Coordinates of C-alpha atoms in Angstrom, one line a residue:
X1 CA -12.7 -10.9 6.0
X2 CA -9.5 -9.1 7.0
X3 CA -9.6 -5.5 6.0
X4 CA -6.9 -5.5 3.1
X5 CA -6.2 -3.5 0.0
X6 CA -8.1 -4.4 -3.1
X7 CA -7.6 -1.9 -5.3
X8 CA -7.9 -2.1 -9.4
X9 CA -4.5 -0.5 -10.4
X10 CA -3.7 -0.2 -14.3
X11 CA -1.2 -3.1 -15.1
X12 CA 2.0 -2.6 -17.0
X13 CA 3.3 -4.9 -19.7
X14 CA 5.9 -7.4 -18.3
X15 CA 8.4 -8.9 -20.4
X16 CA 10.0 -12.2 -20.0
X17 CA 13.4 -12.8 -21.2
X18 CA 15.0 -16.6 -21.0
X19 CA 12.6 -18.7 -19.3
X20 CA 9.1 -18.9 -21.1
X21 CA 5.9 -18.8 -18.2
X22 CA 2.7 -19.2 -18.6
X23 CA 0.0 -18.0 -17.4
X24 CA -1.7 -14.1 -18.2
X25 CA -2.3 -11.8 -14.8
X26 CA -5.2 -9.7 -16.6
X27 CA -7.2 -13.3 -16.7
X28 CA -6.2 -14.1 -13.7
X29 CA -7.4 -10.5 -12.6
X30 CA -10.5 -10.8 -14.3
X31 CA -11.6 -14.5 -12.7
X32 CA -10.7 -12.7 -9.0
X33 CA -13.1 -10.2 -9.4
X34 CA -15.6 -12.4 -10.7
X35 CA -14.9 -14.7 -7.5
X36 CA -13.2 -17.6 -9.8
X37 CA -10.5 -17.9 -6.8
X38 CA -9.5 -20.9 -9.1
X39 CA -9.1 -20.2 -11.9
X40 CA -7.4 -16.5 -10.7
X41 CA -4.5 -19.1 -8.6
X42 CA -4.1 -21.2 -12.0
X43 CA -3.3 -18.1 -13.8
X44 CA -1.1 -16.8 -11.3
X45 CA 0.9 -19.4 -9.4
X46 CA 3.7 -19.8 -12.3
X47 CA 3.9 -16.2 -12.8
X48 CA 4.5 -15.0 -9.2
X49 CA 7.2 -18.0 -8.6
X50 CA 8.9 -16.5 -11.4
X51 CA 8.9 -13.1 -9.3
X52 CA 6.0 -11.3 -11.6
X53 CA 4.9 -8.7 -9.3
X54 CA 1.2 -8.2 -10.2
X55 CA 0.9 -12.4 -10.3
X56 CA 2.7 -12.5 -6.8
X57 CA -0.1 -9.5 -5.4
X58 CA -2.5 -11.4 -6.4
X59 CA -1.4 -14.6 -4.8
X60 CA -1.0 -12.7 -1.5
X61 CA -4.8 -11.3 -1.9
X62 CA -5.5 -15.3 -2.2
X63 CA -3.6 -16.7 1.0
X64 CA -4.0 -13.3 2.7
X65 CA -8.0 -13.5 2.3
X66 CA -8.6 -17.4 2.0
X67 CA -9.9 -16.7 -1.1
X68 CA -10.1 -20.4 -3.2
X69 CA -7.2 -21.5 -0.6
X70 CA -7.0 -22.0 3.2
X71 CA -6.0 -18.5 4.5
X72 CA -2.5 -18.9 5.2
X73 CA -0.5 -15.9 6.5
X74 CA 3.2 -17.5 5.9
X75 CA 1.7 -18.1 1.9
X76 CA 0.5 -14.2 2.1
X77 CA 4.1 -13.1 3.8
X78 CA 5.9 -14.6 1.0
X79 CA 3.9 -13.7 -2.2
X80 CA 3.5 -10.0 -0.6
X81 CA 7.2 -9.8 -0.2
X82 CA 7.9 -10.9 -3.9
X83 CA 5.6 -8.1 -5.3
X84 CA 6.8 -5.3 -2.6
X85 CA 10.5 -6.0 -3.1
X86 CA 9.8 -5.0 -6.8
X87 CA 7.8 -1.8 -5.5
X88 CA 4.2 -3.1 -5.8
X89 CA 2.8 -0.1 -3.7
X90 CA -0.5 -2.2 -2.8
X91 CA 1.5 -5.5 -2.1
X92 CA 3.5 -3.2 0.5
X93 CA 0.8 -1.9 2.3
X94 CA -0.8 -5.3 2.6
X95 CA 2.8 -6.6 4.1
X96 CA 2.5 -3.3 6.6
X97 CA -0.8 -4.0 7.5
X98 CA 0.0 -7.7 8.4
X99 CA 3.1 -6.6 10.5
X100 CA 1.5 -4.2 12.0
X101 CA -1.7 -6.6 13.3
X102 CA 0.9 -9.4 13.9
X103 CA -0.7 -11.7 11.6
X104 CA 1.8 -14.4 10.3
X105 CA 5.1 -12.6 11.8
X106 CA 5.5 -11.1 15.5
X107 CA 3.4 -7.2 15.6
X108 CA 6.1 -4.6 14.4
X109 CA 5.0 -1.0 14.0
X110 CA 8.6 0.1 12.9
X111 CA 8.1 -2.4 9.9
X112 CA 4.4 -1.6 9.2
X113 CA 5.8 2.0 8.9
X114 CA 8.4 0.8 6.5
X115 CA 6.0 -0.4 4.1
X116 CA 3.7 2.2 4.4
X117 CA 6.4 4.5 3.3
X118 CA 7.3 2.4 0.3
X119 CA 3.4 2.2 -0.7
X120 CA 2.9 5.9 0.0
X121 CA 5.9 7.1 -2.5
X122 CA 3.8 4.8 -4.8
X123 CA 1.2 6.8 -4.6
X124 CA -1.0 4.5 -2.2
X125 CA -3.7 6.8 -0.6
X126 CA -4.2 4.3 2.3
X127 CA -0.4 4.2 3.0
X128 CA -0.3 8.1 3.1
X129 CA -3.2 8.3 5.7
X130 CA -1.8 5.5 7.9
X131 CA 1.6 7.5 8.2
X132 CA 0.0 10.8 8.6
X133 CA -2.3 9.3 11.2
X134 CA 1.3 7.7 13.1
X135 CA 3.2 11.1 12.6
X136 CA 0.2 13.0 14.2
X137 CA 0.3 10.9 17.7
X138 CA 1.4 13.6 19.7
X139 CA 2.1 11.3 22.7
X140 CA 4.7 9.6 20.7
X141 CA 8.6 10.6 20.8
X142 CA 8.2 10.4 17.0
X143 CA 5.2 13.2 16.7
X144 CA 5.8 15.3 13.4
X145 CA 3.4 17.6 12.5
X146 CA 4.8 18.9 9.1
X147 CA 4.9 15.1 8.0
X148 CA 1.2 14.5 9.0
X149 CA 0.3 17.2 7.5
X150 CA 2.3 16.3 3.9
X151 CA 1.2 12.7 3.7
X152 CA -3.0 13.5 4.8
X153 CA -2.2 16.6 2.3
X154 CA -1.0 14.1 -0.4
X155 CA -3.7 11.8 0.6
X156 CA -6.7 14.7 -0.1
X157 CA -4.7 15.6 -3.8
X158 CA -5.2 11.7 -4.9
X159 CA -8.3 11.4 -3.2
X160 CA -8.9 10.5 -0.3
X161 CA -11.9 11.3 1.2
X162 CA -11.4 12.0 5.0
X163 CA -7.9 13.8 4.4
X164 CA -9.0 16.9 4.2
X165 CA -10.4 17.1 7.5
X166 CA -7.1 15.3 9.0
X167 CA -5.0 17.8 7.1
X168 CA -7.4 21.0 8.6
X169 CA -7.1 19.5 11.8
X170 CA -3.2 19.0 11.9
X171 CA -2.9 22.4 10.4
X172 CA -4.6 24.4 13.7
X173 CA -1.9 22.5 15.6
X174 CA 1.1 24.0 13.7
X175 CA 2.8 27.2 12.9
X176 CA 2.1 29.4 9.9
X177 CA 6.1 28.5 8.9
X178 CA 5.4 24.6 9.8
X179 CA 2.4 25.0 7.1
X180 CA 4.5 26.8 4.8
X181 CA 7.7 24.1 5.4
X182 CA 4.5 21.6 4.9
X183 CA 2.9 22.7 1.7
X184 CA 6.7 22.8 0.0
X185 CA 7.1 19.1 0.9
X186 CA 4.1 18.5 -1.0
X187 CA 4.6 20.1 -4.0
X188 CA 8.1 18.7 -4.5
X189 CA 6.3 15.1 -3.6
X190 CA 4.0 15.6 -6.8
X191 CA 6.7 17.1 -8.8
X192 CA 8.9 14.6 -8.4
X193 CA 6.4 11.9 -9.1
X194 CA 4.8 12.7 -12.1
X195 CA 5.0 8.8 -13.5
X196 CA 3.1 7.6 -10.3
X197 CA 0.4 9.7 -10.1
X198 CA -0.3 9.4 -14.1
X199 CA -1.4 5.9 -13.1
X200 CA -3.6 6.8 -10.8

């Protein structure tokens, strides 16, 4: 099974003006973790189509896993897209991931790091630790210490287990100023997203 992200995330109430849909995404949510791929895909198919972010996530988890459908990358592409294009922070790294492995479009690290940004500002702890890890690549024009160091910093603050030591490590490699310049970035990233991180 392909190493995406699965994570629970608190869902918010969607409201549907004009066109009644059915389907409900926390049933759907609920027969996916109990392995009911198809019952999850009943629940869900309407509600993506109609752009529903959470419903369009979990279609990509269902195409992008072969979970109660033949894995199909196009299928995981599209549904991905719908949900990231609205800011679904997991649904973006799942689209960076599969550009950045090639699977379904042509390998792109300059697009992976494009939707890891997006899912990192959401708050996406595996986002943050894939840019840190592409900003610490000192053999690499785009080498930036002080942005390793904010996103592996961010990274340990939501929880992240091995960020720390990626952040300690960074750190022996930069100035006491580049810390300093570092640690400021950080603070204003949590400041300024208050909303995110009270859903985490």
């Amino acid at each position: 099974m392909r190493s995406l992200s699965r994570i629970v995330f608190a869902v918010s109430a969607v409201l549907f003006a004009a066109v009644a849909v059915s389907g409900d995404f926390q049933k759907g949510w609920d027969a996916y973790n109990n392995a009911d791929y198809a019952a999850a895909l009943a629940e869900w198919q309407e509600l993506a189509d109609a752009g529903n972010a959470d419903a369009a996530y979990g279609m990509g988890l269902l195409y992008g896993n072969g979970f109660g459908v033949d894995l199909n990358d196009e299928m995981a592409l599209k549904y991905y897209g719908i949900a990231a294009e609205k800011g679904h922070g997991d649904a973006a790294f799942n689209l960076a991931v599969m550009h950045q492995n090639g699977w379904g479009v042509p390998m792109d690290e300059n697009v992976a790091n494009e939707w890891y940004a997006v899912a990192a500002e959401k708050g996406n702890t595996e986002a943050q630790m894939a840019l840190g890890r592409f900003f610490a690549m000192d053999f690499q024009d785009t080498y930036d210490p002080v942005k390793a160091y904010k996103w592996f910093a961010l990274a340990e603050k939501l929880g992240d287990y091995g960020a720390q030591e990626k952040r300690e490590f960074i750190a022996t490699r930069m100035t006491a100023e580049q810390v300093a310049e570092a640690d400021g970035l950080v603070e204003k990233w949590m400041t300024g997203h208050k909303q995110v991180l009270a859903g985490n």
